[in-house]
Short mmCIF file of C-alpha atoms in Angstrom, two decimals:
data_model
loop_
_atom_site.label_atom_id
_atom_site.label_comp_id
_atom_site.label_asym_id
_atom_site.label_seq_id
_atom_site.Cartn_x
_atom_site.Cartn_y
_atom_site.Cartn_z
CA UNK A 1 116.01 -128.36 88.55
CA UNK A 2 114.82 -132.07 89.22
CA UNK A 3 116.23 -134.60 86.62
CA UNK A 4 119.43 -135.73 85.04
CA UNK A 5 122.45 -134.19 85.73
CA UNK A 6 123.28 -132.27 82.59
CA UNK A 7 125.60 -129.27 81.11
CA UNK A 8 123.15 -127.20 80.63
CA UNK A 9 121.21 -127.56 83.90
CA UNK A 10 124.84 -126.06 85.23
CA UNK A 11 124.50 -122.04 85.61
CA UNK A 12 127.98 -121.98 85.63
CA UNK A 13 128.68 -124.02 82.47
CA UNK A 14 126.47 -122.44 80.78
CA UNK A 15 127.74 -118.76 81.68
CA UNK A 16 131.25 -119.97 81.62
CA UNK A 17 131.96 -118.76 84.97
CA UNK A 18 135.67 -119.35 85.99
CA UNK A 19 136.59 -121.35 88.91
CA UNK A 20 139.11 -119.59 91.61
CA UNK A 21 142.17 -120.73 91.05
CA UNK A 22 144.64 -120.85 94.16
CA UNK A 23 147.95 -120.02 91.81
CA UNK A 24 146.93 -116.30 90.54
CA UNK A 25 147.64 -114.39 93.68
CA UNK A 26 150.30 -111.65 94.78
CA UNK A 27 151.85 -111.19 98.14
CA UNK A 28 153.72 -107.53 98.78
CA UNK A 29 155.14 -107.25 102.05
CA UNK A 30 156.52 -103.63 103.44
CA UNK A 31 159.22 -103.87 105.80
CA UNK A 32 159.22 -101.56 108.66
CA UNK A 33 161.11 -98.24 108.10
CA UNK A 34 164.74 -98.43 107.78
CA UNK A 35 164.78 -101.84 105.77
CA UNK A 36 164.92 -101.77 101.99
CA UNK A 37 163.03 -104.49 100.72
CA UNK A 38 164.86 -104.55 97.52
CA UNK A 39 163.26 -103.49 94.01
CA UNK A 40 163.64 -105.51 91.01
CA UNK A 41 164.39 -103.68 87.26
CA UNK A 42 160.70 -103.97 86.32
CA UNK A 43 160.40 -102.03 90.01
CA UNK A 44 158.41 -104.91 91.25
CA UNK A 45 159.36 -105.89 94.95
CA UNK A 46 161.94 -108.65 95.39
CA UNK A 47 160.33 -109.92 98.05
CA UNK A 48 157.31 -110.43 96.09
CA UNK A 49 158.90 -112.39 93.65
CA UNK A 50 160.45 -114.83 96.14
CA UNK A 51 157.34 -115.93 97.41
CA UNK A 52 156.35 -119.33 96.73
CA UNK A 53 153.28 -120.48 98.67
CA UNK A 54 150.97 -118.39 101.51
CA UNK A 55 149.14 -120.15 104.32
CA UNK A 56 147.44 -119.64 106.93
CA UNK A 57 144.74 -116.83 105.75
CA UNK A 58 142.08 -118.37 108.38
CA UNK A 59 140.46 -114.57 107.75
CA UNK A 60 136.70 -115.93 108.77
CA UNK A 61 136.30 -116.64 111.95
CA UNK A 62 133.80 -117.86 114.34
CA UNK A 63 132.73 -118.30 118.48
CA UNK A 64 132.64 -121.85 117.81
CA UNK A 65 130.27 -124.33 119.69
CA UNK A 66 129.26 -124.92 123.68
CA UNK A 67 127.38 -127.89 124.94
CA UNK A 68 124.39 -128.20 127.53
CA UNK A 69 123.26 -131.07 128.57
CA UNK A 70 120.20 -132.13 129.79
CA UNK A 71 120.49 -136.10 130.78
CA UNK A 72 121.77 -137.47 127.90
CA UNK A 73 119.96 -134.85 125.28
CA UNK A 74 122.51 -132.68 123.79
CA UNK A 75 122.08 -129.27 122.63
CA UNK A 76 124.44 -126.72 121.31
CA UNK A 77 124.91 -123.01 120.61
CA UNK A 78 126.99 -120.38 118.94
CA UNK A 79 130.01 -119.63 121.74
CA UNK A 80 130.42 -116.62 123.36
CA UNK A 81 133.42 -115.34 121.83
CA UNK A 82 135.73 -116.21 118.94
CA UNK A 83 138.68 -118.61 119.87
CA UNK A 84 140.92 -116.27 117.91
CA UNK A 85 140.72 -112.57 116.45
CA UNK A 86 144.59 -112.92 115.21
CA UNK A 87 146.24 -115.09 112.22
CA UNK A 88 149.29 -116.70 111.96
CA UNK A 89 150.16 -116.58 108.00
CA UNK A 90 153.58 -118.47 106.79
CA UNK A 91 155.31 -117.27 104.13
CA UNK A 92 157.60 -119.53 102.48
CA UNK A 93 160.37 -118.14 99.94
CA UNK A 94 162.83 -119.36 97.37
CA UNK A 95 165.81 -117.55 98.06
CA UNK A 96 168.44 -116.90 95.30
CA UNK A 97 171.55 -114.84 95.23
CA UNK A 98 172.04 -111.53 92.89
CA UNK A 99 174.93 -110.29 91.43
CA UNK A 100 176.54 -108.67 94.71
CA UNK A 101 176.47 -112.79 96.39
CA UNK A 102 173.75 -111.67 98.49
CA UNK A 103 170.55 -113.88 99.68
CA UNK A 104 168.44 -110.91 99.40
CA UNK A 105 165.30 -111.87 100.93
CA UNK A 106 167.07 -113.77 103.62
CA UNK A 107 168.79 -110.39 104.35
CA UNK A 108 165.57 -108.45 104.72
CA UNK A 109 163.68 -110.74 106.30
CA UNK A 110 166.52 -111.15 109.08
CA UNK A 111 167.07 -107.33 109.18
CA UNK A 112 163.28 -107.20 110.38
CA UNK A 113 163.77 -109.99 112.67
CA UNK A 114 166.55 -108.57 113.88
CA UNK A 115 164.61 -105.47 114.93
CA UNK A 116 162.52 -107.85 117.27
CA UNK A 117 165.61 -110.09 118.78
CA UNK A 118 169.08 -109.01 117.39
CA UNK A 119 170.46 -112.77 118.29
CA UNK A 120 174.13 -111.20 118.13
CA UNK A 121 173.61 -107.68 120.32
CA UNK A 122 171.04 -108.96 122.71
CA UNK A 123 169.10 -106.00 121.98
CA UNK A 124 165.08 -105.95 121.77
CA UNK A 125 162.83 -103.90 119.64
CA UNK A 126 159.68 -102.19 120.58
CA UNK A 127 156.29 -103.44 117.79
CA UNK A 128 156.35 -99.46 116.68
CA UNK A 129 159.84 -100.14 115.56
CA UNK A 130 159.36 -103.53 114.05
CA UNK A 131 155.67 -103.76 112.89
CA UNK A 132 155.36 -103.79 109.19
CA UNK A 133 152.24 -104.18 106.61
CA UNK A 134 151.15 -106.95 104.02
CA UNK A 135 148.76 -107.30 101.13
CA UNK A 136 147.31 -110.52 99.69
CA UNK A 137 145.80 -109.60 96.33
CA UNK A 138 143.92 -112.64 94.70
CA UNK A 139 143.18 -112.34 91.21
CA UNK A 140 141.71 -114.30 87.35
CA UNK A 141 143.40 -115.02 85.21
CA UNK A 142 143.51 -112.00 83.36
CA UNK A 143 144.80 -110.15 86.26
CA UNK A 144 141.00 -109.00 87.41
CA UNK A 145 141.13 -108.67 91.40
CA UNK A 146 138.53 -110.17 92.92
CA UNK A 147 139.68 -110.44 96.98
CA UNK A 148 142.67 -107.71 98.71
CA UNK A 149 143.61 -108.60 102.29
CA UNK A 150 145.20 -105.79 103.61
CA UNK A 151 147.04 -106.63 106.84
CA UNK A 152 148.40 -103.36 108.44
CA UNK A 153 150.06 -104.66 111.30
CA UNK A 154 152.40 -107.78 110.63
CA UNK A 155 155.84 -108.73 111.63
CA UNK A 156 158.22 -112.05 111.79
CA UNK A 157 156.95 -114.02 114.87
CA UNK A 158 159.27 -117.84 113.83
CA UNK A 159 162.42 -117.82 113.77
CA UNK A 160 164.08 -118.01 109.66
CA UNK A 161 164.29 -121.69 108.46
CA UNK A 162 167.57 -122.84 108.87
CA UNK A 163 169.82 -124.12 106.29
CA UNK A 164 170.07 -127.65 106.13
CA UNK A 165 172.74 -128.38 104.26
CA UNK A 166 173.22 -132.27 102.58
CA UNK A 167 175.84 -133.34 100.14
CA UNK A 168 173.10 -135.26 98.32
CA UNK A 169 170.24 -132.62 97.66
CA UNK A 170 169.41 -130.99 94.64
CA UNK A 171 166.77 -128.62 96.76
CA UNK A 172 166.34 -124.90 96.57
CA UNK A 173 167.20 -123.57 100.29
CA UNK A 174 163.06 -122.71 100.99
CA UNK A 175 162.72 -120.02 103.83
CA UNK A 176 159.96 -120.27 105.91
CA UNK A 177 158.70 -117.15 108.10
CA UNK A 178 155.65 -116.88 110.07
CA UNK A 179 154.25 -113.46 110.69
CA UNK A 180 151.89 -112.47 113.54
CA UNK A 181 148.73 -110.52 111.99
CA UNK A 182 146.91 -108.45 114.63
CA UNK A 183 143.97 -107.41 112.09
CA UNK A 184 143.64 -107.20 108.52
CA UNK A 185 140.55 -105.39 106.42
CA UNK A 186 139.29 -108.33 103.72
CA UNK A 187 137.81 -106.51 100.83
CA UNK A 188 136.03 -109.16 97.97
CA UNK A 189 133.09 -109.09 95.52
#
């Protein structure tokens, strides 16, 4: 379509296709056996609703670039092998307190830690004990889904954010946890 920009040279003005936005998306995270990750009254994870921000999804991945030279003539070509096949995805989470005084999702999400590095027994997991699963599900705005990354094999790989306490903040304590993600199946239209 040569000529002036316009709104109606714009396929998806005129078919009032929605943009992707980054807010309407779900993360549900399922603790390894043993650990309750709390259910709301709706029956909704509590996890879930803690979450405040994903990162990390670097789900496409390539072999990147090597160089040849010949004199000063560069050429390039698709590498070898990927630089990664793994992702490192941070959660970060508002934590609140229920009714029993309890930072809920600080208590799960250091239960599962704990079943890596217990930092007050000494004692070590093994990954069948302490590997959990994930699922990003990324959705319009009425709720259509339109990407699910499953990740079947996830657990806490940072250490919990610590508390840093200040007379003069106003700040929600934010609770940051990287998880290690051996594979994941990404399912879109």
């Amino acid at each position: 379509m040569a000529g002036l920009p316009h709104f109606k040279n714009s396929k998806a003005a005129m078919n009032n296709w929605e943009p992707v936005f980054l807010n309407q998306f779900e993360v549900n995270l399922i603790p390894p056996t043993g650990i309750d990750p709390g259910t709301g009254q709706s029956g909704g994870s509590l996890l879930l609703e803690q979450v405040k921000k994903i990162t990390g999804l670097e789900l496409d991945k390539n072999p990147g670039v090597v160089e040849q030279y010949y004199k000063f003539a560069k050429r390039r070509y698709a590498g070898a092998r990927p630089e990664t096949t793994t992702m490192d995805v941070t959660i970060d989470f508002e934590i609140n307190l229920n009714d029993a005084n309890s930072m809920y999702t600080f208590k799960t999400l250091r239960q599962w830690s704990d079943l890596i590095y217990n930092p007050m027994t000494g004692s070590m997991g093994l990954k069948k004990d302490y590997a959990g699963s994930g699922i990003v599900t990324i959705f319009n705005k009425n709720g259509n889904i339109f990407r699910k990354i499953r990740m079947p094999n996830i657990f806490p790989m940072s250490p919990i954010t610590p508390m840093e306490l200040d007379y003069q903040s106003q700040e929600i304590y934010i609770m940051s946890v990287t998880f290690a993600v051996d594979y994941w199946e990404d399912v879109f239209n």
